[in-house]
Every structure is written in C-alpha cells, then in structure tokens.
Short mmCIF file of C-alpha atoms and ligand atoms in Angstrom, two decimals:
data_model
loop_
_atom_site.label_atom_id
_atom_site.label_comp_id
_atom_site.label_asym_id
_atom_site.label_seq_id
_atom_site.Cartn_x
_atom_site.Cartn_y
_atom_site.Cartn_z
CA MET A 1 -12.43 -3.69 -10.38
CA ALA A 2 -13.09 -7.41 -10.04
CA ARG A 3 -11.83 -10.02 -12.44
CA VAL A 4 -14.77 -12.13 -13.58
CA PHE A 5 -14.39 -15.54 -15.20
CA SER A 6 -17.00 -17.89 -16.49
CA GLY A 7 -17.32 -20.68 -18.98
CA VAL A 8 -19.95 -22.24 -21.27
CA GLN A 9 -19.59 -25.71 -22.80
CA PRO A 10 -19.96 -25.93 -26.60
CA THR A 11 -22.27 -28.87 -26.56
CA GLY A 12 -24.98 -27.58 -28.90
CA ASN A 13 -28.53 -26.20 -28.79
CA LEU A 14 -28.06 -23.06 -26.76
CA HIS A 15 -31.48 -22.15 -25.47
CA LEU A 16 -33.41 -19.61 -23.41
CA GLY A 17 -32.18 -21.16 -20.13
CA ASN A 18 -28.55 -20.61 -21.13
CA TYR A 19 -29.35 -17.04 -22.08
CA LEU A 20 -31.40 -16.00 -18.99
CA GLY A 21 -29.36 -18.18 -16.64
CA ALA A 22 -25.91 -17.23 -17.81
CA ILE A 23 -25.12 -15.32 -20.96
CA ARG A 24 -27.35 -12.29 -20.32
CA ASN A 25 -25.79 -11.94 -16.88
CA PHE A 26 -22.32 -12.20 -18.36
CA ALA A 27 -23.14 -9.23 -20.54
CA ARG A 28 -24.46 -7.27 -17.55
CA LEU A 29 -21.27 -7.87 -15.55
CA GLN A 30 -19.15 -6.08 -18.13
CA ASP A 31 -19.71 -2.72 -16.45
CA GLY A 32 -16.99 -2.06 -13.90
CA ASN A 33 -15.34 -5.48 -14.16
CA GLU A 34 -12.70 -7.16 -16.22
CA CYS A 35 -14.37 -10.19 -17.73
CA LEU A 36 -13.08 -13.35 -19.31
CA TYR A 37 -15.67 -15.52 -20.97
CA CYS A 38 -14.49 -18.87 -22.11
CA VAL A 39 -15.90 -21.48 -24.46
CA VAL A 40 -14.78 -24.58 -22.57
CA ASP A 41 -14.08 -27.05 -25.39
CA MET A 42 -11.79 -29.11 -23.16
CA HIS A 43 -14.66 -29.63 -20.71
CA ALA A 44 -16.95 -30.61 -23.53
CA VAL A 45 -14.77 -33.58 -24.58
CA THR A 46 -15.10 -35.17 -21.19
CA VAL A 47 -18.02 -36.87 -22.93
CA TRP A 48 -17.90 -37.83 -26.60
CA GLN A 49 -18.18 -34.96 -29.08
CA ASP A 50 -18.29 -35.30 -32.84
CA PRO A 51 -15.25 -33.21 -33.96
CA GLU A 52 -17.11 -31.20 -36.64
CA GLU A 53 -20.00 -30.52 -34.31
CA LEU A 54 -17.59 -29.42 -31.56
CA ALA A 55 -16.00 -26.85 -33.89
CA LYS A 56 -19.40 -25.63 -34.99
CA ASN A 57 -20.72 -25.39 -31.45
CA THR A 58 -17.61 -23.52 -30.29
CA ARG A 59 -18.31 -20.89 -32.93
CA GLU A 60 -21.99 -20.86 -31.99
CA VAL A 61 -21.39 -20.13 -28.30
CA THR A 62 -19.01 -17.37 -29.33
CA ALA A 63 -21.66 -15.95 -31.61
CA ALA A 64 -24.14 -16.05 -28.74
CA PHE A 65 -21.72 -14.14 -26.48
CA LEU A 66 -21.32 -11.49 -29.16
CA ALA A 67 -25.08 -11.34 -29.99
CA ALA A 68 -25.85 -10.93 -26.28
CA GLY A 69 -23.69 -7.81 -26.27
CA ILE A 70 -20.41 -8.97 -24.82
CA ASN A 71 -17.69 -6.67 -26.17
CA PRO A 72 -14.67 -8.70 -27.29
CA ASP A 73 -12.40 -5.64 -27.29
CA SER A 74 -12.96 -4.42 -23.75
CA HIS A 75 -13.31 -7.95 -22.43
CA ILE A 76 -11.90 -11.35 -23.45
CA ILE A 77 -13.76 -14.08 -25.29
CA PHE A 78 -11.75 -17.20 -26.17
CA ASN A 79 -11.79 -20.96 -26.37
CA GLN A 80 -10.11 -22.91 -23.61
CA SER A 81 -7.92 -25.25 -25.62
CA ARG A 82 -6.06 -22.29 -27.13
CA VAL A 83 -4.65 -21.40 -23.73
CA PRO A 84 -2.45 -24.28 -22.59
CA GLN A 85 -2.01 -22.78 -19.12
CA HIS A 86 -5.46 -24.16 -18.18
CA ALA A 87 -4.29 -27.78 -18.77
CA GLU A 88 -0.90 -27.08 -17.16
CA ILE A 89 -2.38 -25.72 -13.96
CA ALA A 90 -5.11 -28.44 -14.03
CA TRP A 91 -2.36 -31.07 -13.80
CA ILE A 92 -1.06 -29.49 -10.60
CA PHE A 93 -4.62 -29.46 -9.26
CA ASN A 94 -5.02 -33.13 -10.10
CA CYS A 95 -2.21 -33.61 -7.61
CA VAL A 96 -3.75 -31.21 -5.03
CA ALA A 97 -7.38 -32.32 -5.04
CA ARG A 98 -8.17 -35.52 -3.16
CA MET A 99 -10.10 -38.51 -4.52
CA GLY A 100 -12.49 -38.12 -1.62
CA TRP A 101 -13.35 -34.58 -2.69
CA LEU A 102 -14.12 -35.61 -6.24
CA ASN A 103 -16.11 -38.63 -5.08
CA ARG A 104 -18.57 -36.21 -3.50
CA MET A 105 -19.31 -34.32 -6.74
CA THR A 106 -23.01 -34.85 -7.47
CA GLN A 107 -22.64 -33.83 -11.13
CA PHE A 108 -20.17 -36.65 -11.79
CA LYS A 109 -22.49 -39.13 -10.16
CA GLU A 110 -25.37 -37.89 -12.33
CA LYS A 111 -23.42 -37.81 -15.56
CA ALA A 112 -21.62 -41.06 -15.02
CA GLY A 113 -24.81 -42.75 -13.92
CA LYS A 114 -24.77 -46.47 -13.31
CA HIS A 115 -21.80 -47.03 -15.58
CA ARG A 116 -19.21 -45.22 -13.52
CA GLU A 117 -16.49 -47.64 -14.55
CA ASN A 118 -17.04 -46.60 -18.09
CA ALA A 119 -16.96 -42.81 -17.55
CA SER A 120 -13.89 -40.98 -18.88
CA VAL A 121 -11.19 -40.02 -16.38
CA GLY A 122 -11.61 -36.53 -17.73
CA LEU A 123 -15.21 -36.39 -16.53
CA TYR A 124 -14.00 -37.35 -13.06
CA VAL A 125 -11.36 -34.59 -12.87
CA TYR A 126 -13.61 -32.06 -14.66
CA PRO A 127 -13.84 -29.89 -11.51
CA ASN A 128 -10.07 -29.66 -11.29
CA LEU A 129 -9.90 -28.23 -14.77
CA MET A 130 -12.70 -25.86 -13.87
CA ALA A 131 -10.65 -24.63 -10.85
CA ALA A 132 -7.67 -24.16 -13.14
CA ASP A 133 -9.79 -22.11 -15.58
CA ILE A 134 -10.59 -19.67 -12.87
CA LEU A 135 -7.33 -19.60 -11.00
CA ALA A 136 -5.15 -19.35 -14.13
CA TYR A 137 -6.30 -15.72 -14.05
CA LYS A 138 -6.66 -15.41 -10.29
CA ALA A 139 -10.26 -14.48 -11.00
CA THR A 140 -12.28 -13.72 -7.93
CA HIS A 141 -15.86 -13.57 -9.21
CA VAL A 142 -17.50 -16.44 -11.02
CA PRO A 143 -21.10 -16.16 -12.28
CA VAL A 144 -22.59 -19.65 -12.47
CA GLY A 145 -25.91 -21.38 -12.09
CA GLU A 146 -26.94 -23.18 -8.93
CA ASP A 147 -25.77 -26.50 -10.42
CA GLN A 148 -22.14 -25.35 -10.44
CA LYS A 149 -22.03 -24.28 -6.77
CA GLN A 150 -20.40 -27.48 -5.62
CA HIS A 151 -17.65 -27.19 -8.26
CA LEU A 152 -16.91 -23.68 -7.13
CA GLU A 153 -16.61 -24.77 -3.53
CA LEU A 154 -14.15 -27.34 -4.72
CA ALA A 155 -12.21 -24.61 -6.53
CA ARG A 156 -11.98 -22.77 -3.22
CA ASP A 157 -10.79 -25.91 -1.45
CA ILE A 158 -8.13 -26.50 -4.07
CA ALA A 159 -6.88 -22.92 -3.87
CA GLN A 160 -6.77 -23.14 -0.08
CA LYS A 161 -4.97 -26.50 0.01
CA PHE A 162 -2.44 -25.32 -2.60
CA ASN A 163 -1.77 -22.16 -0.56
CA ASN A 164 -1.47 -24.19 2.63
CA ASP A 165 0.68 -27.02 1.24
CA PHE A 166 3.18 -24.61 -0.27
CA GLY A 167 2.90 -21.86 2.37
CA THR A 168 1.91 -19.19 -0.16
CA GLU A 169 -0.92 -16.80 -0.84
CA CYS A 170 -0.71 -17.39 -4.55
CA PHE A 171 -4.40 -18.03 -5.14
CA PRO A 172 -7.34 -15.84 -4.13
CA ILE A 173 -10.49 -17.24 -2.60
CA VAL A 174 -13.12 -17.40 -5.33
CA GLU A 175 -16.54 -15.79 -4.79
CA PRO A 176 -19.43 -17.48 -6.55
CA LEU A 177 -22.01 -15.10 -8.02
CA ILE A 178 -24.94 -17.54 -8.03
CA LEU A 179 -27.26 -16.38 -10.74
CA ASP A 180 -30.85 -15.60 -10.29
CA ALA A 181 -32.96 -18.59 -9.18
CA ALA A 182 -35.83 -16.88 -11.05
CA ALA A 183 -33.99 -17.56 -14.27
CA ARG A 184 -34.55 -21.31 -13.83
CA VAL A 185 -36.26 -21.91 -17.12
CA MET A 186 -38.37 -25.00 -17.42
CA ASN A 187 -39.31 -27.25 -20.36
CA LEU A 188 -42.18 -25.85 -22.48
CA ARG A 189 -43.82 -29.28 -22.81
CA ASP A 190 -43.29 -30.38 -19.18
CA GLY A 191 -42.96 -27.75 -16.50
CA ARG A 192 -41.45 -30.22 -14.04
CA LYS A 193 -38.29 -30.67 -16.15
CA LYS A 194 -35.62 -28.13 -16.81
CA MET A 195 -35.39 -26.70 -20.32
CA SER A 196 -32.60 -28.82 -21.79
CA LYS A 197 -30.52 -29.08 -24.90
CA SER A 198 -30.95 -32.85 -24.91
CA ASP A 199 -34.73 -33.12 -24.90
CA PRO A 200 -35.75 -34.91 -28.07
CA SER A 201 -38.58 -32.46 -28.69
CA ASP A 202 -37.34 -29.18 -30.18
CA ASN A 203 -40.67 -27.64 -29.13
CA SER A 204 -39.63 -28.11 -25.50
CA ARG A 205 -37.16 -25.23 -25.69
CA LEU A 206 -36.60 -21.84 -27.32
CA ASN A 207 -33.22 -22.07 -29.05
CA LEU A 208 -31.22 -18.87 -29.22
CA ASN A 209 -30.96 -19.23 -32.96
CA ASP A 210 -34.67 -19.78 -33.54
CA ASP A 211 -36.15 -17.23 -35.91
CA ALA A 212 -39.13 -15.08 -34.95
CA GLU A 213 -41.73 -17.34 -36.47
CA THR A 214 -40.39 -20.40 -34.65
CA ILE A 215 -40.28 -18.57 -31.33
CA ALA A 216 -43.90 -17.47 -31.69
CA ARG A 217 -45.03 -20.94 -32.72
CA LYS A 218 -43.31 -22.70 -29.83
CA ILE A 219 -44.89 -20.28 -27.35
CA ARG A 220 -48.33 -20.81 -28.84
CA LYS A 221 -47.81 -24.57 -28.58
CA ALA A 222 -46.36 -24.42 -25.04
CA ARG A 223 -48.23 -26.64 -22.61
CA THR A 224 -50.56 -24.93 -20.15
CA ASP A 225 -53.59 -25.98 -18.16
CA PRO A 226 -57.28 -25.01 -18.64
CA ASP A 227 -57.27 -22.39 -15.86
CA PRO A 228 -56.68 -18.66 -16.38
CA VAL A 229 -53.37 -16.97 -15.74
CA PRO A 230 -52.50 -17.20 -12.06
CA ASP A 231 -53.24 -13.91 -10.30
CA GLY A 232 -51.28 -14.38 -7.11
CA SER A 233 -54.30 -15.48 -5.07
CA ALA A 234 -54.46 -18.93 -3.48
CA GLU A 235 -57.01 -20.00 -6.14
CA GLY A 236 -54.49 -19.13 -8.81
CA GLY A 237 -52.37 -22.04 -7.61
CA ASN A 238 -48.60 -22.21 -7.30
CA ARG A 239 -45.51 -23.59 -8.98
CA GLU A 240 -46.18 -27.02 -7.60
CA SER A 241 -49.73 -27.34 -8.79
CA ARG A 242 -49.34 -25.42 -12.08
CA PRO A 243 -45.69 -25.76 -13.18
CA GLU A 244 -46.28 -24.87 -16.86
CA ALA A 245 -48.36 -21.79 -16.07
CA PHE A 246 -45.76 -20.47 -13.67
CA ASN A 247 -42.92 -21.25 -15.97
CA LEU A 248 -44.45 -19.03 -18.67
CA LEU A 249 -45.03 -16.29 -16.09
CA GLU A 250 -41.39 -16.56 -15.03
CA ILE A 251 -40.16 -16.43 -18.56
CA PHE A 252 -42.25 -13.35 -19.20
CA ALA A 253 -40.93 -11.68 -16.01
CA ALA A 254 -37.33 -12.50 -16.82
CA LEU A 255 -37.53 -11.27 -20.40
CA ALA A 256 -39.37 -8.10 -19.35
CA ASP A 257 -36.95 -7.62 -16.40
CA LYS A 258 -39.91 -7.29 -14.05
CA SER A 259 -41.14 -9.29 -11.05
CA ILE A 260 -43.67 -12.11 -11.26
CA SER A 261 -46.17 -10.06 -9.30
CA ASP A 262 -45.92 -7.26 -11.91
CA ILE A 263 -46.82 -9.73 -14.55
CA GLN A 264 -49.65 -11.18 -12.49
CA ARG A 265 -51.04 -7.71 -12.00
CA ASP A 266 -51.19 -7.26 -15.75
CA PHE A 267 -52.36 -10.72 -16.80
CA GLY A 268 -53.77 -12.51 -13.74
CA GLY A 269 -57.23 -13.95 -14.43
CA LYS A 270 -56.94 -13.56 -18.20
CA GLN A 271 -57.03 -16.40 -20.66
CA PHE A 272 -53.72 -18.06 -21.52
CA SER A 273 -54.27 -17.45 -25.23
CA ASP A 274 -54.01 -13.70 -24.62
CA PHE A 275 -51.03 -14.08 -22.32
CA LYS A 276 -49.27 -16.30 -24.81
CA GLN A 277 -49.83 -13.74 -27.56
CA ALA A 278 -48.11 -11.07 -25.41
CA LEU A 279 -45.35 -13.44 -24.40
CA ALA A 280 -44.68 -14.39 -28.05
CA GLU A 281 -44.37 -10.70 -28.92
CA LEU A 282 -42.02 -10.04 -26.00
CA ALA A 283 -39.88 -13.12 -26.77
CA VAL A 284 -39.63 -12.20 -30.43
CA GLU A 285 -38.67 -8.66 -29.51
CA LYS A 286 -35.95 -9.79 -27.05
CA LEU A 287 -34.70 -13.01 -28.69
CA GLY A 288 -35.30 -12.32 -32.37
CA PRO A 289 -32.39 -9.91 -32.68
CA ILE A 290 -30.11 -12.42 -30.89
CA GLY A 291 -31.13 -15.15 -33.34
CA SER A 292 -30.57 -12.95 -36.36
CA GLU A 293 -27.20 -11.70 -35.04
CA MET A 294 -26.17 -15.31 -34.48
CA GLN A 295 -27.16 -16.11 -38.05
CA ARG A 296 -25.12 -13.21 -39.29
CA TYR A 297 -22.08 -14.50 -37.38
CA ALA A 298 -22.72 -18.06 -38.62
CA ASP A 299 -22.28 -16.66 -42.13
CA ASP A 300 -18.95 -15.07 -41.16
CA PRO A 301 -16.87 -17.76 -39.31
CA GLY A 302 -13.71 -15.87 -40.15
CA TYR A 303 -14.77 -13.04 -37.90
CA ILE A 304 -15.64 -15.43 -35.05
CA ASP A 305 -12.27 -17.15 -35.40
CA SER A 306 -10.46 -13.83 -35.18
CA VAL A 307 -12.36 -12.97 -31.99
CA LEU A 308 -11.32 -16.30 -30.46
CA SER A 309 -7.73 -16.16 -31.46
CA GLY A 310 -7.35 -12.51 -30.40
CA GLY A 311 -9.01 -13.29 -27.08
CA ALA A 312 -6.81 -16.31 -26.50
CA GLU A 313 -3.70 -14.26 -27.09
CA ARG A 314 -4.74 -11.78 -24.46
CA ALA A 315 -5.77 -14.56 -22.12
CA ARG A 316 -2.34 -16.21 -22.48
CA ALA A 317 -0.72 -12.93 -21.61
CA ILE A 318 -2.49 -13.00 -18.22
CA ALA A 319 -2.23 -16.71 -17.56
CA THR A 320 1.44 -17.21 -18.52
CA PRO A 321 3.01 -15.34 -15.60
CA ILE A 322 0.53 -16.99 -13.20
CA ARG A 323 1.49 -20.47 -14.56
CA ASP A 324 5.16 -19.46 -14.13
CA GLU A 325 4.51 -18.45 -10.56
CA VAL A 326 2.82 -21.78 -9.92
CA TYR A 327 5.66 -23.75 -11.49
CA ASP A 328 8.19 -21.87 -9.38
CA ILE A 329 6.23 -22.53 -6.21
CA VAL A 330 6.00 -26.22 -7.05
CA GLY A 331 9.70 -26.44 -7.89
CA PHE A 332 9.50 -27.11 -11.64
CA LEU A 333 12.58 -25.89 -13.47
CA ARG A 334 11.63 -23.66 -16.39
CA ASN A 335 14.49 -21.73 -17.84
N1 LIG F 1 -18.85 -26.35 -15.63
C1 LIG F 1 -19.46 -25.19 -16.14
C2 LIG F 1 -20.87 -25.54 -16.66
O1 LIG F 1 -21.03 -26.64 -17.17
C3 LIG F 1 -18.65 -24.55 -17.21
C4 LIG F 1 -17.34 -24.06 -16.75
C5 LIG F 1 -16.13 -24.59 -17.03
C6 LIG F 1 -17.13 -22.96 -15.86
N2 LIG F 1 -15.17 -23.88 -16.43
C7 LIG F 1 -15.71 -22.88 -15.72
C8 LIG F 1 -17.98 -22.07 -15.26
C9 LIG F 1 -15.14 -21.91 -14.92
C10 LIG F 1 -17.39 -21.06 -14.43
C11 LIG F 1 -16.00 -21.02 -14.26
O2 LIG F 1 -21.72 -24.74 -16.60
#
C-alpha cells in the first residue's frame, strides 16, 4: 500500500480543470492506497489573500474533495496550517535546498514576474514547503499536474541531499504521478489559454459550484468555429488549427471517461450545436451533483470544520514522530 499525498491551494474559483486534472484523480487513488489530501493554506498566503476569503476558500476546497467522493474516514483531509510539522520540517529544508536550485524554478519566475524584488520570500521558498508537506509523511506517491513536475524533482533533490548530508536513509524518494495530459482543460472563450480561476470572464470556465443551468448556458456559449465537429480526418483539423473545437471534444472525452476517437466516432461531422447539446447534458450529469453537494456543505460549515480538524489530528499523529526523527538527526534537543 502506497502513501499518497497531494495538495490544492485554497485560492478560489475551483473549476473543471481542477476537477479533471486533480481532484477526480485523488478520489480514484483511494483504492488500495493510504491518501492524505491537504488544503495548502500556507502555500496560498505566499501571495496576498484576503483573510475572510481564505477561510471560505479553504472550506470550499474541502467541500470539493468530499463532493468528489473522497472519504474522510478512510483517508485524511486536512488544512496545512493545522499541522505545524510542515513548517518545522520546511525550515530544515530551507537550510538544505540551495539558492541555485530555487533560482531555477520556472513557477517562481512566472509568478514573481518582472517585480522579483517585490515577491514575498515565502513565494521563493514555496517549493521547500511543498517538499516538507510530502516528506512530513514520508509519502512516496504524489499526483500532480504537469506544472508541478519541477517542484517534485526539487523535493527529490532535497530528500537526497538531506539523506546524504546526514548519512541517513530517513526520506524516501518521491514518485510523481503526473496526471493525464488529456485532462488539460482550456478556456471556453479562448482555446489557446488554460482554463483559469483568474480569467475575468466567468463564462471562460465551468466552476465546480455552478448549478445545472449555468453549466448548460456556459457550454452553449462556448466559443467554437463554423466547421463541423472534427472527425479525426485531416480535413477535420487539429488542436493547433481548431483549439476550441478540440477542447470541447477533450472535455467530453474526459467527462465520459472515453477516448477522443470514441467521441469523434459518435459526433464527427455533425454540427456543433448538436454536440454542445450532448456535452451540456453530460456535464450537467457529471458536475451537477458535485455543485449541489458543495452547496449542501457550504450550508453546513460546522461539518466541514470537523472533517478538517479530525483529519489534522490524524495527520499530526503521523507527522510528529517523523519530525522527531528529523530533529534527532539534525541534533536539535527536544526533551
Ligand atoms: N504546489 C501545488 C499546486 O499549486 C500544491 C501543493 C502544495 C502540493 N504542496 C503539495 C501538491 C504537495 C502535491 C504535493 O498545485
């Protein structure tokens, strides 16, 4: 049985990309593994978060985990800041990781942009905290999207350097489970951009808490081109020439758990209006219940809070002896 760890930032507007790219897979990994799924509030505050929104978004990610079918009794759902061992081990990793390693992180460069001098120090050491999240449990399997691959490699380097420096085998080598490239969901208004929580147009994404009517409307309004549904032939075009058309096909395939060619066989050559109708029905069928479950949880924050605090207690029970082991290896006196 492998120990699986992953995290989602509570930064608002959970959408179809988060579901197909991460949360749905988290649910599927429950079988045969011991899973820890963490709402990484400490990562979120590496950029400014309004305190009330942060609390609301932390509950919302938790609700999405539950609505997607993650069982909080057989697995562990919690928020990061409730388990101080993450920060404690992260400090050690701040002293293990090298500036040169962090300077290579492309996500920092993207997020800090031109104003690097003005980025928080937390944003810079973000990957060290992420390594601590995983290694505080000696987790071996980490489902993440393609964009987190470099951070996971850094986690491996940190574990290796720690083991080397101190002559131990304390930390395991982490295996990334890179999630389905097919689940790369694009913007409904511009198929060349990723679906994103920060796009100003709400019509550009399907939010996980959209109701059935909103889902159907957004799909009807999704941008396409005048040609029929691609049928797999050269004339049908490709992702490059028809990004919006292929995005809708991919969303259909992912929601139906089928291949693109299955969908092309059913819809290739037909008008997009018919295809969109079918896609709207499918999306409402698959996402509608998640949205209404999330709404139910939003009305019962007490339940969500009990899931998080119960999960954190069980997480601390695993992470405390590992933190103790680390402190002993480093030479910190502790009792
Ligand atoms: N950085 C990840 C993201 O933005 C979230 C995350 C934090 C994470 N800690 C983690 C993912 C540990 C996997 C394992 O998607």
